[in-house]
């Protein structure tokens, strides 16, 4: 039996949504650069980096890639008939072999 669940679908959906959000921000930056620059100049210095939408694209695309890799790891482990665990860690999610269930 395949170990497919809503949790696995949410991994895939999250990666797509992070890519899409980053792509939208990057395109906003491309098309609205003068307006964003004006807003940036009126903000306090510590908040100005938050308006670097192209940088947000890189961060969101990188995280989306990480989540997509975790999704692929899940599918590979499932194909190998390994017991898979999806857990939360400091970066968000982590897909691992469930050692306790594997020995049983």
Tab-separated table of C-alpha atoms in Angstrom:
chain	number	residue	atom	x	y	z
A	1	UNK	CA	0.000	0.000	0.000
A	2	UNK	CA	1.303	3.455	-0.890
A	3	UNK	CA	1.945	5.835	1.986
A	4	UNK	CA	0.137	8.769	0.439
A	5	UNK	CA	-1.688	11.257	2.577
A	6	UNK	CA	-2.881	14.817	2.749
A	7	UNK	CA	0.424	15.603	4.451
A	8	UNK	CA	2.326	14.522	1.315
A	9	UNK	CA	0.042	16.538	-0.942
A	10	UNK	CA	0.554	19.559	1.319
A	11	UNK	CA	4.327	19.271	0.811
A	12	UNK	CA	3.863	19.441	-2.942
A	13	UNK	CA	1.252	22.211	-2.753
A	14	UNK	CA	3.450	24.260	-0.401
A	15	UNK	CA	6.382	24.067	-2.803
A	16	UNK	CA	4.204	25.232	-5.703
A	17	UNK	CA	2.735	28.063	-3.615
A	18	UNK	CA	6.161	29.271	-2.459
A	19	UNK	CA	7.410	29.284	-6.066
A	20	UNK	CA	4.291	31.141	-7.207
A	21	UNK	CA	4.510	33.725	-4.417
A	22	UNK	CA	8.164	34.367	-5.187
A	23	UNK	CA	7.461	34.645	-8.908
A	24	UNK	CA	4.675	37.159	-8.286
A	25	UNK	CA	6.896	39.268	-6.016
A	26	UNK	CA	9.739	39.192	-8.528
A	27	UNK	CA	7.419	40.325	-11.333
A	28	UNK	CA	5.973	43.071	-9.162
A	29	UNK	CA	9.524	44.243	-8.593
A	30	UNK	CA	10.228	44.158	-12.345
A	31	UNK	CA	7.093	46.064	-13.326
A	32	UNK	CA	6.741	48.438	-10.389
A	33	UNK	CA	10.393	49.206	-9.672
A	34	UNK	CA	10.063	53.035	-9.555
A	35	UNK	CA	7.096	52.884	-7.185
A	36	UNK	CA	8.757	50.324	-4.950
A	37	UNK	CA	11.951	52.393	-4.901
A	38	UNK	CA	9.943	55.422	-3.822
A	39	UNK	CA	8.256	53.463	-1.027
A	40	UNK	CA	11.640	52.041	0.010
A	41	UNK	CA	13.165	55.510	0.295
A	42	UNK	CA	10.359	56.668	2.573
A	43	UNK	CA	10.733	53.745	4.993
A	44	UNK	CA	13.052	53.657	8.002
A	45	UNK	CA	16.424	52.138	7.093
A	46	UNK	CA	15.876	48.844	8.993
A	47	UNK	CA	12.690	48.175	6.983
A	48	UNK	CA	14.071	49.034	3.546
A	49	UNK	CA	15.486	45.546	2.806
A	50	UNK	CA	11.977	44.091	3.149
A	51	UNK	CA	11.029	45.838	-0.098
A	52	UNK	CA	13.735	44.028	-2.086
A	53	UNK	CA	11.219	41.791	-3.836
A	54	UNK	CA	13.797	40.120	-6.073
A	55	UNK	CA	15.572	38.922	-2.918
A	56	UNK	CA	12.265	37.530	-1.660
A	57	UNK	CA	12.007	35.579	-4.928
A	58	UNK	CA	15.350	33.934	-4.205
A	59	UNK	CA	14.403	33.072	-0.634
A	60	UNK	CA	10.977	31.695	-1.548
A	61	UNK	CA	12.270	29.740	-4.557
A	62	UNK	CA	15.053	28.255	-2.434
A	63	UNK	CA	12.647	27.152	0.261
A	64	UNK	CA	10.233	25.804	-2.364
A	65	UNK	CA	13.098	23.734	-3.778
A	66	UNK	CA	13.862	22.361	-0.319
A	67	UNK	CA	10.225	21.371	0.227
A	68	UNK	CA	10.043	19.808	-3.238
A	69	UNK	CA	13.173	17.757	-2.476
A	70	UNK	CA	11.509	16.539	0.735
A	71	UNK	CA	8.470	15.565	-1.346
A	72	UNK	CA	10.709	13.614	-3.739
A	73	UNK	CA	12.492	11.914	-0.820
A	74	UNK	CA	9.102	10.800	0.484
A	75	UNK	CA	8.185	9.290	-2.879
A	76	UNK	CA	11.537	7.533	-3.180
A	77	UNK	CA	11.309	6.046	0.308
A	78	UNK	CA	7.738	4.959	-0.381
A	79	UNK	CA	8.861	3.297	-3.615
A	80	UNK	CA	11.532	1.447	-1.626
A	81	UNK	CA	8.784	0.350	0.792
A	82	UNK	CA	10.399	2.142	3.740
A	83	UNK	CA	8.269	3.470	6.595
A	84	UNK	CA	8.289	7.241	6.167
A	85	UNK	CA	7.879	9.949	8.776
A	86	UNK	CA	7.206	13.602	8.010
A	87	UNK	CA	8.170	15.727	10.969
A	88	UNK	CA	8.640	19.383	11.787
A	89	UNK	CA	12.149	20.671	12.333
A	90	UNK	CA	13.870	24.038	12.569
A	91	UNK	CA	13.573	24.665	8.830
A	92	UNK	CA	9.980	23.492	8.485
A	93	UNK	CA	9.627	19.853	7.489
A	94	UNK	CA	11.850	16.815	7.314
A	95	UNK	CA	11.132	13.459	5.676
A	96	UNK	CA	12.957	10.507	7.224
A	97	UNK	CA	12.807	6.738	7.520
A	98	UNK	CA	10.958	5.760	10.682
A	99	UNK	CA	13.672	3.640	12.346
A	100	UNK	CA	11.310	2.182	14.967
A	101	UNK	CA	8.842	0.916	12.345
A	102	UNK	CA	11.606	-0.262	10.006
A	103	UNK	CA	13.065	-2.683	12.576
A	104	UNK	CA	9.654	-4.147	13.336
